[in-house]
PDB file of C-alpha atoms and ligand atoms in Angstrom:
ATOM      1  CA  UNK A   1       7.785  11.382  10.832  1.00  0.00           C
ATOM      2  CA  UNK A   2       4.678  11.255   8.675  1.00  0.00           C
ATOM      3  CA  UNK A   3       1.801  12.770  10.646  1.00  0.00           C
ATOM      4  CA  UNK A   4      -1.838  12.606   9.653  1.00  0.00           C
ATOM      5  CA  UNK A   5      -4.210  15.505  10.212  1.00  0.00           C
ATOM      6  CA  UNK A   6      -7.968  15.085  10.130  1.00  0.00           C
ATOM      7  CA  UNK A   7     -10.206  18.095  10.669  1.00  0.00           C
ATOM      8  CA  UNK A   8     -13.847  17.576  11.544  1.00  0.00           C
ATOM      9  CA  UNK A   9     -16.095  20.305  10.287  1.00  0.00           C
ATOM     10  CA  UNK A  10     -19.831  20.753  10.674  1.00  0.00           C
ATOM     11  CA  UNK A  11     -22.506  22.853  12.363  1.00  0.00           C
ATOM     12  CA  UNK A  12     -23.040  22.663  16.119  1.00  0.00           C
ATOM     13  CA  UNK A  13     -24.845  19.451  16.962  1.00  0.00           C
ATOM     14  CA  UNK A  14     -23.771  17.701  13.756  1.00  0.00           C
ATOM     15  CA  UNK A  15     -22.116  14.951  15.805  1.00  0.00           C
ATOM     16  CA  UNK A  16     -18.584  15.853  14.731  1.00  0.00           C
ATOM     17  CA  UNK A  17     -17.353  15.483  18.320  1.00  0.00           C
ATOM     18  CA  UNK A  18     -18.799  11.966  18.528  1.00  0.00           C
ATOM     19  CA  UNK A  19     -17.242  11.012  15.192  1.00  0.00           C
ATOM     20  CA  UNK A  20     -13.877  12.521  16.162  1.00  0.00           C
ATOM     21  CA  UNK A  21     -13.968  10.416  19.344  1.00  0.00           C
ATOM     22  CA  UNK A  22     -14.826   7.213  17.419  1.00  0.00           C
ATOM     23  CA  UNK A  23     -11.971   7.817  14.986  1.00  0.00           C
ATOM     24  CA  UNK A  24      -9.549   8.535  17.839  1.00  0.00           C
ATOM     25  CA  UNK A  25     -10.484   5.164  19.403  1.00  0.00           C
ATOM     26  CA  UNK A  26      -9.666   3.352  16.143  1.00  0.00           C
ATOM     27  CA  UNK A  27      -6.312   5.104  15.684  1.00  0.00           C
ATOM     28  CA  UNK A  28      -3.579   6.323  18.000  1.00  0.00           C
ATOM     29  CA  UNK A  29      -4.106   9.908  16.871  1.00  0.00           C
ATOM     30  CA  UNK A  30      -4.641  12.670  19.407  1.00  0.00           C
ATOM     31  CA  UNK A  31      -8.092  14.258  19.410  1.00  0.00           C
ATOM     32  CA  UNK A  32      -8.228  17.986  20.076  1.00  0.00           C
ATOM     33  CA  UNK A  33     -11.623  19.585  20.641  1.00  0.00           C
ATOM     34  CA  UNK A  34     -11.405  23.347  21.151  1.00  0.00           C
ATOM     35  CA  UNK A  35     -14.951  23.377  22.600  1.00  0.00           C
ATOM     36  CA  UNK A  36     -13.976  20.764  25.236  1.00  0.00           C
ATOM     37  CA  UNK A  37     -10.706  22.542  26.007  1.00  0.00           C
ATOM     38  CA  UNK A  38     -12.554  25.829  26.497  1.00  0.00           C
ATOM     39  CA  UNK A  39     -15.247  24.230  28.677  1.00  0.00           C
ATOM     40  CA  UNK A  40     -12.500  22.718  30.890  1.00  0.00           C
ATOM     41  CA  UNK A  41     -10.918  26.150  31.218  1.00  0.00           C
ATOM     42  CA  UNK A  42     -14.297  27.630  32.195  1.00  0.00           C
ATOM     43  CA  UNK A  43     -14.912  24.858  34.752  1.00  0.00           C
ATOM     44  CA  UNK A  44     -11.427  25.321  36.241  1.00  0.00           C
ATOM     45  CA  UNK A  45     -12.023  29.110  36.391  1.00  0.00           C
ATOM     46  CA  UNK A  46      -8.643  29.832  34.806  1.00  0.00           C
ATOM     47  CA  UNK A  47      -7.833  33.261  33.356  1.00  0.00           C
ATOM     48  CA  UNK A  48      -8.711  31.993  29.867  1.00  0.00           C
ATOM     49  CA  UNK A  49     -11.821  30.267  31.246  1.00  0.00           C
ATOM     50  CA  UNK A  50     -13.127  33.480  32.792  1.00  0.00           C
ATOM     51  CA  UNK A  51     -12.572  35.298  29.515  1.00  0.00           C
ATOM     52  CA  UNK A  52     -14.057  32.491  27.369  1.00  0.00           C
ATOM     53  CA  UNK A  53     -17.183  32.080  29.504  1.00  0.00           C
ATOM     54  CA  UNK A  54     -19.054  35.055  28.050  1.00  0.00           C
ATOM     55  CA  UNK A  55     -18.306  33.942  24.485  1.00  0.00           C
ATOM     56  CA  UNK A  56     -19.501  30.398  25.116  1.00  0.00           C
ATOM     57  CA  UNK A  57     -22.695  31.664  26.736  1.00  0.00           C
ATOM     58  CA  UNK A  58     -23.596  33.767  23.706  1.00  0.00           C
ATOM     59  CA  UNK A  59     -22.338  31.381  21.002  1.00  0.00           C
ATOM     60  CA  UNK A  60     -19.695  33.837  19.797  1.00  0.00           C
ATOM     61  CA  UNK A  61     -16.224  32.687  18.793  1.00  0.00           C
ATOM     62  CA  UNK A  62     -13.475  33.142  21.373  1.00  0.00           C
ATOM     63  CA  UNK A  63     -10.823  35.512  19.872  1.00  0.00           C
ATOM     64  CA  UNK A  64      -8.394  33.662  17.604  1.00  0.00           C
ATOM     65  CA  UNK A  65      -5.225  34.622  19.502  1.00  0.00           C
ATOM     66  CA  UNK A  66      -6.366  32.680  22.586  1.00  0.00           C
ATOM     67  CA  UNK A  67      -7.340  29.660  20.509  1.00  0.00           C
ATOM     68  CA  UNK A  68      -4.028  29.259  18.678  1.00  0.00           C
ATOM     69  CA  UNK A  69      -2.093  29.334  21.942  1.00  0.00           C
ATOM     70  CA  UNK A  70      -4.450  26.880  23.615  1.00  0.00           C
ATOM     71  CA  UNK A  71      -4.255  24.446  20.681  1.00  0.00           C
ATOM     72  CA  UNK A  72      -0.485  24.698  20.432  1.00  0.00           C
ATOM     73  CA  UNK A  73      -0.120  23.977  24.169  1.00  0.00           C
ATOM     74  CA  UNK A  74      -2.388  20.942  23.956  1.00  0.00           C
ATOM     75  CA  UNK A  75      -0.555  19.188  21.098  1.00  0.00           C
ATOM     76  CA  UNK A  76       1.233  15.993  22.077  1.00  0.00           C
ATOM     77  CA  UNK A  77       4.180  16.560  19.806  1.00  0.00           C
ATOM     78  CA  UNK A  78       5.003  12.852  19.437  1.00  0.00           C
ATOM     79  CA  UNK A  79       1.543  11.767  18.313  1.00  0.00           C
ATOM     80  CA  UNK A  80       1.470  10.188  14.855  1.00  0.00           C
ATOM     81  CA  UNK A  81      -1.675  12.083  13.963  1.00  0.00           C
ATOM     82  CA  UNK A  82      -4.120  14.751  15.091  1.00  0.00           C
ATOM     83  CA  UNK A  83      -7.891  14.870  14.907  1.00  0.00           C
ATOM     84  CA  UNK A  84      -9.336  18.360  15.250  1.00  0.00           C
ATOM     85  CA  UNK A  85     -12.913  18.894  16.341  1.00  0.00           C
ATOM     86  CA  UNK A  86     -14.275  22.430  16.026  1.00  0.00           C
ATOM     87  CA  UNK A  87     -10.999  23.924  14.802  1.00  0.00           C
ATOM     88  CA  UNK A  88     -10.092  25.738  12.564  1.00  0.00           C
ATOM     89  CA  UNK A  89     -13.400  27.583  12.330  1.00  0.00           C
ATOM     90  CA  UNK A  90     -12.397  30.622  10.258  1.00  0.00           C
ATOM     91  CA  UNK A  91      -9.664  31.679   7.823  1.00  0.00           C
ATOM     92  CA  UNK A  92      -7.407  33.187  10.501  1.00  0.00           C
ATOM     93  CA  UNK A  93      -7.487  29.951  12.516  1.00  0.00           C
ATOM     94  CA  UNK A  94      -6.827  27.971   9.347  1.00  0.00           C
ATOM     95  CA  UNK A  95      -3.712  30.076   8.639  1.00  0.00           C
ATOM     96  CA  UNK A  96      -2.573  29.644  12.254  1.00  0.00           C
ATOM     97  CA  UNK A  97      -2.993  25.876  12.003  1.00  0.00           C
ATOM     98  CA  UNK A  98      -1.054  25.644   8.752  1.00  0.00           C
ATOM     99  CA  UNK A  99       1.759  27.705  10.313  1.00  0.00           C
ATOM    100  CA  UNK A 100       1.754  25.575  13.449  1.00  0.00           C
ATOM    101  CA  UNK A 101       2.286  22.446  11.384  1.00  0.00           C
ATOM    102  CA  UNK A 102       4.600  23.880   8.754  1.00  0.00           C
ATOM    103  CA  UNK A 103       7.723  22.833  10.609  1.00  0.00           C
ATOM    104  CA  UNK A 104       6.251  19.722  12.159  1.00  0.00           C
ATOM    105  CA  UNK A 105       4.971  17.769   9.190  1.00  0.00           C
ATOM    106  CA  UNK A 106       6.117  16.799   5.736  1.00  0.00           C
ATOM    107  CA  UNK A 107       4.483  18.424   2.723  1.00  0.00           C
ATOM    108  CA  UNK A 108       3.178  15.014   1.669  1.00  0.00           C
ATOM    109  CA  UNK A 109       1.471  14.375   5.022  1.00  0.00           C
ATOM    110  CA  UNK A 110      -2.141  13.272   4.654  1.00  0.00           C
ATOM    111  CA  UNK A 111      -4.406  16.122   5.652  1.00  0.00           C
ATOM    112  CA  UNK A 112      -8.168  15.986   5.132  1.00  0.00           C
ATOM    113  CA  UNK A 113     -11.230  17.877   6.294  1.00  0.00           C
ATOM    114  CA  UNK A 114     -14.365  15.841   6.964  1.00  0.00           C
ATOM    115  CA  UNK A 115     -17.599  17.797   6.674  1.00  0.00           C
ATOM    116  CA  UNK A 116     -20.470  16.274   8.621  1.00  0.00           C
ATOM    117  CA  UNK A 117     -23.399  17.738   6.699  1.00  0.00           C
ATOM    118  CA  UNK A 118     -26.575  18.393   8.689  1.00  0.00           C
ATOM    119  CA  UNK A 119     -29.359  20.880   7.843  1.00  0.00           C
ATOM    120  CA  UNK A 120     -30.096  23.890  10.090  1.00  0.00           C
ATOM    121  CA  UNK A 121     -33.572  22.499  10.779  1.00  0.00           C
ATOM    122  CA  UNK A 122     -32.098  19.230  12.073  1.00  0.00           C
ATOM    123  CA  UNK A 123     -29.480  21.122  14.161  1.00  0.00           C
ATOM    124  CA  UNK A 124     -32.180  23.177  15.916  1.00  0.00           C
ATOM    125  CA  UNK A 125     -34.204  20.064  16.627  1.00  0.00           C
ATOM    126  CA  UNK A 126     -31.185  18.146  17.954  1.00  0.00           C
ATOM    127  CA  UNK A 127     -29.681  20.835  20.160  1.00  0.00           C
ATOM    128  CA  UNK A 128     -33.017  21.842  21.645  1.00  0.00           C
ATOM    129  CA  UNK A 129     -33.363  18.260  22.919  1.00  0.00           C
ATOM    130  CA  UNK A 130     -29.779  17.871  24.155  1.00  0.00           C
ATOM    131  CA  UNK A 131     -29.150  17.524  27.885  1.00  0.00           C
ATOM    132  CA  UNK A 132     -25.841  17.226  29.679  1.00  0.00           C
ATOM    133  CA  UNK A 133     -24.531  16.042  32.995  1.00  0.00           C
ATOM    134  CA  UNK A 134     -21.573  17.630  34.792  1.00  0.00           C
ATOM    135  CA  UNK A 135     -19.773  14.237  34.445  1.00  0.00           C
ATOM    136  CA  UNK A 136     -19.657  14.792  30.666  1.00  0.00           C
ATOM    137  CA  UNK A 137     -22.397  12.333  29.610  1.00  0.00           C
ATOM    138  CA  UNK A 138     -24.618  13.740  26.852  1.00  0.00           C
ATOM    139  CA  UNK A 139     -28.297  12.740  26.345  1.00  0.00           C
ATOM    140  CA  UNK A 140     -30.935  13.410  23.705  1.00  0.00           C
ATOM    141  CA  UNK A 141     -34.525  13.480  24.939  1.00  0.00           C
ATOM    142  CA  UNK A 142     -35.821  11.622  21.856  1.00  0.00           C
ATOM    143  CA  UNK A 143     -33.015   9.298  20.787  1.00  0.00           C
ATOM    144  CA  UNK A 144     -30.955   8.699  23.898  1.00  0.00           C
ATOM    145  CA  UNK A 145     -32.971   9.661  26.945  1.00  0.00           C
ATOM    146  CA  UNK A 146     -31.938   8.871  30.534  1.00  0.00           C
ATOM    147  CA  UNK A 147     -33.758   6.056  32.385  1.00  0.00           C
ATOM    148  CA  UNK A 148     -35.049   8.517  34.998  1.00  0.00           C
ATOM    149  CA  UNK A 149     -36.145  11.903  33.676  1.00  0.00           C
ATOM    150  CA  UNK A 150     -33.615  14.653  34.366  1.00  0.00           C
ATOM    151  CA  UNK A 151     -31.147  12.304  36.116  1.00  0.00           C
ATOM    152  CA  UNK A 152     -27.850  10.991  34.755  1.00  0.00           C
ATOM    153  CA  UNK A 153     -27.727   7.166  34.339  1.00  0.00           C
ATOM    154  CA  UNK A 154     -24.004   7.130  35.078  1.00  0.00           C
ATOM    155  CA  UNK A 155     -23.566   9.301  38.182  1.00  0.00           C
ATOM    156  CA  UNK A 156     -27.070  10.305  39.300  1.00  0.00           C
ATOM    157  CA  UNK A 157     -26.292  13.976  38.613  1.00  0.00           C
ATOM    158  CA  UNK A 158     -28.997  16.491  37.626  1.00  0.00           C
ATOM    159  CA  UNK A 159     -29.148  17.021  33.855  1.00  0.00           C
ATOM    160  CA  UNK A 160     -29.031  20.528  32.410  1.00  0.00           C
ATOM    161  CA  UNK A 161     -29.267  22.321  29.065  1.00  0.00           C
ATOM    162  CA  UNK A 162     -25.958  23.790  27.907  1.00  0.00           C
ATOM    163  CA  UNK A 163     -26.231  27.583  27.907  1.00  0.00           C
ATOM    164  CA  UNK A 164     -25.292  27.644  24.251  1.00  0.00           C
ATOM    165  CA  UNK A 165     -28.015  25.095  23.372  1.00  0.00           C
ATOM    166  CA  UNK A 166     -30.769  27.636  24.132  1.00  0.00           C
ATOM    167  CA  UNK A 167     -32.765  28.578  20.968  1.00  0.00           C
ATOM    168  CA  UNK A 168     -31.474  32.152  20.567  1.00  0.00           C
ATOM    169  CA  UNK A 169     -27.873  31.054  21.006  1.00  0.00           C
ATOM    170  CA  UNK A 170     -28.304  28.113  18.597  1.00  0.00           C
ATOM    171  CA  UNK A 171     -29.468  30.528  15.865  1.00  0.00           C
ATOM    172  CA  UNK A 172     -26.446  32.711  16.499  1.00  0.00           C
ATOM    173  CA  UNK A 173     -24.020  29.745  16.434  1.00  0.00           C
ATOM    174  CA  UNK A 174     -25.476  28.639  13.098  1.00  0.00           C
ATOM    175  CA  UNK A 175     -25.064  32.143  11.680  1.00  0.00           C
ATOM    176  CA  UNK A 176     -21.420  32.220  12.796  1.00  0.00           C
ATOM    177  CA  UNK A 177     -20.846  28.726  11.379  1.00  0.00           C
ATOM    178  CA  UNK A 178     -22.185  29.657   7.929  1.00  0.00           C
ATOM    179  CA  UNK A 179     -20.542  33.067   7.846  1.00  0.00           C
ATOM    180  CA  UNK A 180     -17.028  32.151   9.023  1.00  0.00           C
ATOM    181  CA  UNK A 181     -16.939  28.518   8.036  1.00  0.00           C
ATOM    182  CA  UNK A 182     -17.751  28.776   4.345  1.00  0.00           C
ATOM    183  CA  UNK A 183     -14.297  30.087   3.409  1.00  0.00           C
ATOM    184  CA  UNK A 184     -12.646  27.260   5.366  1.00  0.00           C
ATOM    185  CA  UNK A 185     -14.791  24.652   3.601  1.00  0.00           C
ATOM    186  CA  UNK A 186     -14.016  26.243   0.232  1.00  0.00           C
ATOM    187  CA  UNK A 187     -10.281  26.091   0.986  1.00  0.00           C
ATOM    188  CA  UNK A 188     -10.385  22.316   1.516  1.00  0.00           C
ATOM    189  CA  UNK A 189     -12.756  21.774  -1.397  1.00  0.00           C
ATOM    190  CA  UNK A 190     -10.469  23.588  -3.864  1.00  0.00           C
ATOM    191  CA  UNK A 191      -7.491  21.556  -2.640  1.00  0.00           C
ATOM    192  CA  UNK A 192      -9.461  18.353  -3.192  1.00  0.00           C
ATOM    193  CA  UNK A 193      -9.119  17.569   0.517  1.00  0.00           C
ATOM    194  CA  UNK A 194     -12.756  17.775   1.547  1.00  0.00           C
ATOM    195  CA  UNK A 195     -14.672  14.628   2.423  1.00  0.00           C
ATOM    196  CA  UNK A 196     -18.410  15.275   2.684  1.00  0.00           C
ATOM    197  CA  UNK A 197     -20.424  12.847   4.790  1.00  0.00           C
ATOM    198  CA  UNK A 198     -24.191  12.765   5.305  1.00  0.00           C
ATOM    199  CA  UNK A 199     -24.585  13.532   9.024  1.00  0.00           C
ATOM    200  CA  UNK A 200     -28.309  12.725   9.067  1.00  0.00           C
ATOM    201  CA  UNK A 201     -27.765   8.989   9.468  1.00  0.00           C
ATOM    202  CA  UNK A 202     -27.233   6.696  12.488  1.00  0.00           C
ATOM    203  CA  UNK A 203     -23.934   7.304  14.315  1.00  0.00           C
ATOM    204  CA  UNK A 204     -22.492   3.885  13.368  1.00  0.00           C
ATOM    205  CA  UNK A 205     -23.309   4.382   9.672  1.00  0.00           C
ATOM    206  CA  UNK A 206     -21.626   7.812   9.649  1.00  0.00           C
ATOM    207  CA  UNK A 207     -18.566   6.278  11.296  1.00  0.00           C
ATOM    208  CA  UNK A 208     -18.481   3.482   8.698  1.00  0.00           C
ATOM    209  CA  UNK A 209     -18.765   5.998   5.854  1.00  0.00           C
ATOM    210  CA  UNK A 210     -15.819   7.939   7.306  1.00  0.00           C
ATOM    211  CA  UNK A 211     -13.671   4.817   7.747  1.00  0.00           C
ATOM    212  CA  UNK A 212     -14.475   3.688   4.203  1.00  0.00           C
ATOM    213  CA  UNK A 213     -13.413   7.045   2.747  1.00  0.00           C
ATOM    214  CA  UNK A 214     -10.204   7.136   4.785  1.00  0.00           C
ATOM    215  CA  UNK A 215      -9.379   3.583   3.639  1.00  0.00           C
ATOM    216  CA  UNK A 216     -10.089   4.534   0.018  1.00  0.00           C
ATOM    217  CA  UNK A 217      -7.681   7.480   0.370  1.00  0.00           C
ATOM    218  CA  UNK A 218      -5.126   5.183   2.069  1.00  0.00           C
ATOM    219  CA  UNK A 219      -5.079   7.392   5.169  1.00  0.00           C
ATOM    220  CA  UNK A 220      -5.694   4.344   7.391  1.00  0.00           C
TER     221      UNK A 220
HETATM  222  P1  AMP B 301     -18.357  23.495  20.293  1.00  0.00           P
HETATM  223  O1  AMP B 301     -18.319  22.592  21.479  1.00  0.00           O
HETATM  224  O2  AMP B 301     -17.323  23.161  19.259  1.00  0.00           O
HETATM  225  O3  AMP B 301     -19.744  23.633  19.721  1.00  0.00           O
HETATM  226  O4  AMP B 301     -17.957  24.960  20.826  1.00  0.00           O
HETATM  227  C1  AMP B 301     -18.699  25.624  21.830  1.00  0.00           C
HETATM  228  C2  AMP B 301     -18.297  27.103  21.899  1.00  0.00           C
HETATM  229  O5  AMP B 301     -16.892  27.193  22.213  1.00  0.00           O
HETATM  230  C3  AMP B 301     -18.438  27.886  20.598  1.00  0.00           C
HETATM  231  O6  AMP B 301     -19.759  28.387  20.416  1.00  0.00           O
HETATM  232  C4  AMP B 301     -17.415  29.013  20.809  1.00  0.00           C
HETATM  233  O7  AMP B 301     -17.910  29.988  21.706  1.00  0.00           O
HETATM  234  C5  AMP B 301     -16.289  28.275  21.514  1.00  0.00           C
HETATM  235  N1  AMP B 301     -15.306  27.685  20.550  1.00  0.00           N
HETATM  236  C6  AMP B 301     -15.082  26.355  20.317  1.00  0.00           C
HETATM  237  N2  AMP B 301     -14.129  26.182  19.381  1.00  0.00           N
HETATM  238  C7  AMP B 301     -13.738  27.421  19.025  1.00  0.00           C
HETATM  239  C8  AMP B 301     -12.790  27.920  18.068  1.00  0.00           C
HETATM  240  N3  AMP B 301     -12.060  27.092  17.294  1.00  0.00           N
HETATM  241  N4  AMP B 301     -12.655  29.267  17.963  1.00  0.00           N
HETATM  242  C9  AMP B 301     -13.366  30.119  18.730  1.00  0.00           C
HETATM  243  N5  AMP B 301     -14.290  29.718  19.620  1.00  0.00           N
HETATM  244  C10 AMP B 301     -14.484  28.392  19.771  1.00  0.00           C
END
């Protein structure tokens, strides 16, 4: 079976998770977000969650060996496509992913990386203003604020700042992104499989740009 693989790439706060979700809604492809998977593990206090917690709090990458196993376990083998959000983040994870799919997909399978490009300055501004609710709803104090300050519109829960959205941690996450991610971006660029999208536009416009590119490339 021909399976499609789309990999969303971008700094923290670039909106790649939102775009991955929008694409998943338009297709029947499975979305896999390693950040979400790890946060669920932390919330459920599993063995992996307890280990991952300290990495998430400091913005460091969880060791690769735990990630590959977690991703492999989460794959719905029958899905006609996969959308990755936040994975692979470094060369080791990229190699693991290629190995994971070697037996599962044809050589001709469409595989593309979508880079959501956002400047560091914009990332710091966005993440500093991000608030979350335990129900999963995400707010932005400037662009998407709750009706009542500090309270979730959906469930009435108290909003909080993600530990890894604190200024010191944001700087560290950006450093890790640039350091480890450059080689991954270069890999896709050299293969001619990198789609670069301006992430400093309204969400709907970014989504349209992505859909247009994927149509052009006959992926959808
Ligand atoms: P994200 O939600 O993608 O911004 O990820 C939040 C945090 O989860 C990161 O700062 C890392 O600590 C961890 N994480 C998410 N994805 C990965 C990954 N592919 N490899 C290692 N750590 C990850």
